[in-house]
């Protein structure tokens, strides 16, 4: 949180009596997850789930989930993704195919920020593979490594800045 706060106008504060908030904790199911954006019907706040050990092994995994809570979707869910990457549906585990669907244009904005292959919000090449083969590749360079969980890119941060109408930090 501190790393994001240093680079954004968004501030994370300890909750007192706020009606809408993100509760960092653990849900019953394993995994690292957060819903995208503020959920107006989330009574008791929305949970940023950090139940699996791998959630805490890299700060970037937590930042990925915090950026979901702030409103960022996965990069490969952008409506314009087909111009940049190819999804290899035949290699995706059937339980995760819906995770590769594009978001409708009326539901998500790119905020005018170019596609970001290195985004902290991008799935890696072999995400949810059923056969250890790639599930998503860059169209221009099939060998390009997609995504990472080290830290947000400048494009990730710029999207948040535009989303929250704040100047560059």
Backbone as numpy.savetxt, mean C-alpha at the origin, in Angstrom:
# Nx Ny Nz CAx CAy CAz Cx Cy Cz
6.29 5.46 12.14 5.47 6.66 12.14 6.34 7.92 12.14
7.37 7.89 12.94 8.26 9.06 12.99 8.92 9.31 11.64
9.33 8.23 10.96 9.96 8.40 9.66 9.00 9.02 8.65
7.74 8.62 8.66 6.75 9.21 7.76 6.46 10.66 8.15
6.32 10.90 9.43 6.00 12.25 9.92 7.08 13.25 9.52
8.34 12.82 9.54 9.44 13.73 9.16 9.35 14.14 7.69
8.70 13.32 6.87 8.69 13.56 5.43 7.33 14.01 4.89
6.33 14.08 5.76 4.98 14.43 5.33 4.37 15.50 6.24
3.27 16.07 5.80 2.55 17.02 6.63 1.56 16.29 7.55
1.37 15.01 7.35 0.46 14.22 8.17 1.16 13.91 9.49
0.43 14.03 10.57 1.00 13.76 11.90 0.23 12.63 12.57
0.95 11.74 13.20 0.34 10.69 13.99 0.45 11.12 15.45
-0.66 11.14 16.14 -0.67 11.55 17.55 -1.30 10.45 18.38
-0.93 10.41 19.65 -1.55 9.44 20.53 -3.01 9.82 20.72
-3.87 8.84 20.65 -5.31 9.09 20.72 -5.73 9.49 22.13
-6.58 10.50 22.17 -7.22 10.87 23.44 -8.70 10.55 23.32
-9.48 11.46 22.72 -10.91 11.21 22.56 -11.38 11.35 21.12
-10.47 11.22 20.16 -10.83 11.35 18.75 -11.85 10.27 18.36
-12.83 10.69 17.56 -13.88 9.78 17.12 -13.38 8.83 16.03
-12.53 9.33 15.15 -11.96 8.53 14.07 -10.47 8.37 14.34
-10.01 7.13 14.31 -8.61 6.87 14.60 -8.19 5.52 14.05
-6.89 5.32 14.00 -6.32 4.03 13.61 -5.80 3.37 14.87
-6.27 2.18 15.13 -5.81 1.41 16.28 -4.74 0.43 15.79
-3.51 0.66 16.19 -2.43 -0.25 15.81 -2.48 -1.43 16.76
-2.68 -2.60 16.22 -2.79 -3.76 17.07 -2.86 -5.04 16.28
-3.58 -5.97 16.85 -3.65 -7.30 16.25 -5.10 -7.74 16.16
-5.47 -8.20 14.96 -6.77 -8.83 14.78 -6.59 -10.33 14.95
-7.65 -11.05 14.85 -7.57 -12.50 15.02 -6.77 -13.18 13.92
-6.96 -12.71 12.68 -6.28 -13.38 11.56 -4.83 -12.93 11.47
-3.99 -13.84 11.02 -2.58 -13.54 10.83 -2.43 -12.57 9.67
-1.36 -11.82 9.68 -1.05 -10.96 8.56 -0.74 -9.54 8.96
-0.34 -8.78 7.96 -0.06 -7.36 8.09 -1.07 -6.69 7.17
-1.96 -5.87 7.71 -2.99 -5.32 6.85 -3.61 -4.06 7.44
-4.21 -3.31 6.54 -5.01 -2.14 6.91 -5.99 -1.89 5.79
-7.17 -1.42 6.13 -8.09 -0.99 5.09 -7.52 0.29 4.48
-8.00 0.65 3.30 -7.50 1.83 2.61 -8.35 3.04 2.98
-7.70 4.03 3.60 -8.37 5.28 3.94 -9.26 5.17 5.17
-9.72 6.34 5.63 -10.58 6.41 6.81 -11.89 5.71 6.54
-12.30 4.87 7.45 -13.54 4.15 7.33 -14.59 4.81 8.24
-15.53 5.51 7.66 -16.49 6.26 8.48 -17.35 5.38 9.37
-17.53 4.12 9.02 -18.36 3.24 9.84 -17.54 2.37 10.79
-16.27 2.69 10.95 -15.40 1.88 11.82 -15.60 2.29 13.27
-16.56 1.67 13.93 -16.79 2.00 15.33 -15.61 1.49 16.14
-15.09 2.32 16.99 -13.92 1.95 17.76 -12.63 2.08 16.98
-12.68 2.75 15.86 -11.48 2.95 15.05 -11.27 1.81 14.07
-10.34 2.03 13.17 -9.99 0.97 12.22 -8.66 0.37 12.65
-8.56 -0.92 12.51 -7.37 -1.62 12.99 -6.32 -1.74 11.91
-5.12 -1.38 12.28 -3.95 -1.65 11.45 -3.38 -2.93 12.06
-3.56 -4.05 11.37 -3.21 -5.37 11.89 -1.74 -5.68 11.70
-1.07 -6.05 12.78 0.34 -6.43 12.74 0.53 -7.74 13.49
-0.23 -8.76 13.10 -0.28 -10.00 13.86 0.82 -11.00 13.53
1.43 -10.93 12.38 2.47 -11.88 12.00 3.85 -11.33 12.33
4.79 -12.20 12.69 6.14 -11.74 13.03 6.80 -10.91 11.93
6.55 -11.26 10.65 7.19 -10.53 9.55 6.72 -9.07 9.47
5.61 -8.76 10.12 5.12 -7.37 10.11 6.11 -6.42 10.77
6.86 -6.92 11.72 7.74 -6.08 12.52 9.21 -6.21 12.16
9.52 -6.97 11.11 10.92 -7.17 10.74 11.50 -6.05 9.90
10.64 -5.27 9.24 11.09 -4.14 8.44 10.17 -2.96 8.68
10.75 -1.80 8.92 9.94 -0.60 9.12 9.06 -0.34 7.91
9.54 -0.72 6.72 8.79 -0.49 5.50 7.47 -1.24 5.43
7.38 -2.39 6.09 6.12 -3.14 6.11 5.09 -2.34 6.91
5.50 -1.82 8.05 4.59 -1.00 8.86 4.23 0.27 8.11
5.20 0.90 7.45 4.91 2.11 6.68 3.95 1.82 5.54
4.08 0.68 4.89 3.17 0.26 3.83 1.73 0.25 4.37
1.55 -0.35 5.53 0.21 -0.43 6.12 -0.29 0.94 6.59
0.60 1.76 7.12 0.20 3.13 7.51 -0.22 3.94 6.29
0.46 3.75 5.17 0.09 4.47 3.95 -1.26 3.98 3.42
-1.57 2.70 3.62 -2.93 2.23 3.31 -3.94 3.00 4.17
-3.68 3.08 5.46 -4.59 3.76 6.37 -4.78 5.23 5.96
-3.72 5.85 5.43 -3.82 7.24 4.98 -4.56 7.37 3.65
-4.72 6.27 2.93 -5.50 6.31 1.71 -4.84 5.80 0.44
-3.58 5.34 0.52 -2.93 4.83 -0.69 -3.30 3.37 -0.94
-3.60 3.08 -2.20 -3.87 1.71 -2.62 -2.56 1.10 -3.13
-2.60 -0.18 -3.45 -1.44 -0.80 -4.07 -1.20 -0.15 -5.43
0.06 0.05 -5.76 0.43 0.73 -7.01 -0.11 -0.04 -8.22
-0.04 -1.36 -8.19 -0.50 -2.12 -9.34 -2.02 -2.19 -9.44
-2.74 -1.55 -8.52 -4.20 -1.47 -8.61 -4.64 -0.20 -9.35
-3.68 0.64 -9.73 -4.02 1.88 -10.45 -4.79 1.55 -11.73
-5.72 2.42 -12.10 -6.47 2.19 -13.33 -5.59 2.14 -14.58
-4.43 2.82 -14.55 -3.54 2.87 -15.72 -2.44 1.81 -15.69
-2.53 0.86 -14.81 -1.43 -0.09 -14.62 -1.14 -0.94 -15.85
-2.15 -1.23 -16.68 -1.91 -2.11 -17.83 -0.95 -1.51 -18.85
-0.72 -0.21 -18.78 0.26 0.42 -19.64 1.67 0.24 -19.11
1.81 -0.27 -17.90 3.12 -0.35 -17.24 3.54 -1.77 -16.87
2.59 -2.57 -16.41 2.90 -3.93 -15.98 1.94 -4.93 -16.61
2.39 -6.18 -16.60 1.55 -7.27 -17.08 1.34 -8.22 -15.91
0.09 -8.54 -15.63 -0.25 -9.49 -14.58 -0.30 -10.88 -15.20
0.42 -11.80 -14.61 0.49 -13.17 -15.10 -0.49 -14.02 -14.28
-1.75 -13.93 -14.67 -2.85 -14.54 -13.91 -2.66 -16.03 -13.70
-2.05 -16.70 -14.66 -1.87 -18.15 -14.57 -0.94 -18.56 -13.44
-0.14 -17.63 -12.91 0.80 -17.95 -11.83 0.30 -17.54 -10.44
-0.83 -16.88 -10.37 -1.35 -16.38 -9.10 -2.17 -17.46 -8.40
-1.90 -17.63 -7.12 -2.69 -18.56 -6.31 -4.15 -18.13 -6.38
-5.07 -19.06 -6.61 -6.49 -18.70 -6.79 -7.09 -17.86 -5.66
-6.64 -18.07 -4.43 -7.17 -17.32 -3.30 -6.80 -15.84 -3.33
-5.82 -15.45 -4.16 -5.31 -14.08 -4.16 -5.53 -13.34 -5.48
-6.26 -13.94 -6.40 -6.47 -13.28 -7.70 -7.16 -11.93 -7.55
-8.07 -11.81 -6.60 -8.78 -10.54 -6.42 -7.83 -9.42 -5.98
-6.70 -9.78 -5.38 -5.71 -8.78 -4.95 -5.01 -8.11 -6.13
-5.20 -8.66 -7.33 -4.56 -8.10 -8.52 -5.54 -7.34 -9.41
-6.75 -7.17 -8.94 -7.74 -6.42 -9.72 -7.38 -4.94 -9.72
-7.73 -4.27 -10.80 -7.53 -2.82 -10.88 -8.68 -2.12 -10.16
-8.36 -0.98 -9.55 -9.40 -0.16 -8.93 -10.08 0.66 -10.02
-11.39 0.85 -9.93 -12.08 1.67 -10.93 -11.62 3.12 -10.87
-11.56 3.76 -12.04 -11.10 5.15 -12.11 -11.89 6.08 -11.21
-13.18 5.82 -11.04 -14.00 6.71 -10.21 -13.75 6.50 -8.72
-12.99 5.46 -8.36 -12.74 5.14 -6.97 -11.35 5.57 -6.48
-10.41 5.72 -7.41 -9.04 5.98 -7.01 -8.42 7.05 -7.92
-7.50 7.80 -7.37 -6.78 8.81 -8.15 -5.29 8.52 -8.13
-4.64 8.82 -9.23 -3.17 8.72 -9.27 -2.55 10.03 -8.80
-3.39 11.06 -8.61 -2.94 12.40 -8.22 -1.91 12.96 -9.18
-1.93 12.47 -10.41 -1.01 12.97 -11.43 0.42 12.53 -11.22
0.65 11.58 -10.33 2.00 11.08 -10.06 2.25 9.89 -10.98
3.38 9.90 -11.70 3.68 8.79 -12.62 3.76 7.44 -11.92
3.55 6.38 -12.70 3.62 5.01 -12.19 4.98 4.77 -11.54
4.97 4.08 -10.40 6.19 3.90 -9.62 6.48 2.41 -9.40
7.38 1.87 -10.21 7.73 0.46 -10.11 8.38 0.12 -8.77
9.04 1.09 -8.16 9.77 0.86 -6.90 8.94 1.24 -5.67
7.70 1.58 -5.85 6.84 2.02 -4.74 6.82 1.01 -3.61
6.75 1.53 -2.41 6.57 0.69 -1.22 5.18 0.06 -1.25
4.30 0.61 -2.09 2.92 0.12 -2.22 2.78 -0.89 -3.36
3.86 -1.19 -4.08 3.81 -2.12 -5.22 4.10 -3.53 -4.75
3.35 -4.49 -5.27 3.65 -5.90 -5.00 4.98 -6.26 -5.66
5.72 -7.20 -5.07 6.93 -7.70 -5.73 6.55 -8.60 -6.91
7.50 -8.92 -7.73 7.28 -9.71 -8.95 6.57 -11.04 -8.71
6.87 -11.69 -7.61 6.32 -13.03 -7.38 5.26 -13.08 -6.28
4.60 -11.96 -6.02 3.59 -11.91 -4.95 2.50 -12.94 -5.19
2.20 -13.72 -4.16 1.10 -14.68 -4.16 1.20 -15.70 -5.30
2.42 -16.08 -5.63 2.63 -17.06 -6.70 2.24 -18.46 -6.22
1.62 -19.21 -7.10 1.27 -20.60 -6.78 2.36 -21.57 -7.20
3.33 -21.06 -7.99 4.34 -21.95 -8.56 5.76 -21.35 -8.54
5.97 -20.32 -7.73 7.25 -19.64 -7.58 7.66 -18.84 -8.83
6.75 -18.72 -9.79 7.02 -17.91 -10.97 6.48 -16.50 -10.73
6.92 -15.57 -11.55 6.44 -14.19 -11.44 4.94 -14.12 -11.65
4.33 -13.20 -10.90 2.91 -12.94 -11.05 2.65 -11.56 -11.67
3.67 -10.73 -11.69 3.54 -9.38 -12.25 4.93 -8.94 -12.72
4.98 -8.39 -13.94 6.26 -7.94 -14.49 6.07 -6.60 -15.18
7.15 -5.84 -15.24 7.14 -4.57 -15.97 7.11 -4.87 -17.46
6.26 -4.15 -18.20 6.14 -4.40 -19.64 7.42 -4.05 -20.38
8.05 -2.95 -20.02 9.25 -2.49 -20.72 10.51 -3.28 -20.36
10.50 -3.87 -19.16 11.67 -4.60 -18.69 11.22 -5.73 -17.77
10.95 -6.92 -18.31 10.45 -8.04 -17.51 11.37 -8.45 -16.37
12.63 -8.02 -16.40 13.58 -8.36 -15.33 13.64 -7.32 -14.22
12.90 -6.22 -14.37 12.91 -5.16 -13.37 12.30 -5.65 -12.07
12.99 -5.38 -10.96 12.45 -5.74 -9.64 11.36 -4.74 -9.29
10.19 -5.25 -8.95 9.06 -4.40 -8.59 8.90 -4.33 -7.08
8.52 -3.14 -6.61 8.22 -2.96 -5.19 9.41 -3.16 -4.28
9.24 -2.77 -3.05 10.23 -2.95 -1.99 9.57 -2.58 -0.67
10.15 -2.98 0.43 9.60 -2.66 1.75 10.66 -2.00 2.63
11.48 -1.14 1.99 12.51 -0.42 2.76 11.98 0.91 3.26
11.46 1.72 2.34 10.91 3.02 2.72 10.10 3.57 1.55
9.21 4.52 1.82 8.42 5.10 0.73 9.33 5.83 -0.26
8.96 5.78 -1.53 9.69 6.52 -2.54 9.19 7.97 -2.54
9.89 8.83 -3.25 9.43 10.22 -3.37 8.06 10.28 -4.04
7.79 9.37 -4.98 6.48 9.35 -5.62 5.39 8.94 -4.63
5.67 7.99 -3.75 4.71 7.61 -2.71 4.38 8.83 -1.84
5.42 9.51 -1.42 5.24 10.67 -0.54 4.51 11.80 -1.26
4.82 11.99 -2.54 4.15 13.04 -3.31 2.66 12.77 -3.43
2.29 11.52 -3.59 0.86 11.18 -3.64 0.16 11.58 -2.35
0.77 11.27 -1.22 0.17 11.63 0.07 0.09 13.15 0.21
1.15 13.84 -0.18 1.13 15.31 -0.10 -0.01 15.90 -0.93
-0.20 15.38 -2.13 -1.28 15.88 -2.98 -2.64 15.50 -2.42
-2.73 14.31 -1.86 -3.98 13.84 -1.27 -4.42 14.73 -0.11
-3.45 15.16 0.70 -3.73 15.97 1.89 -3.47 17.46 1.67
-3.24 17.85 0.42 -3.01 19.27 0.07 -1.94 19.91 0.91
-0.77 19.29 0.97 0.32 19.89 1.72 1.55 20.01 0.84
2.37 20.95 1.14 3.59 21.20 0.36 4.62 20.12 0.66
5.61 20.03 -0.23 6.71 19.08 -0.03 7.43 19.41 1.26
7.86 18.36 1.95 8.60 18.56 3.20 10.09 18.60 2.93
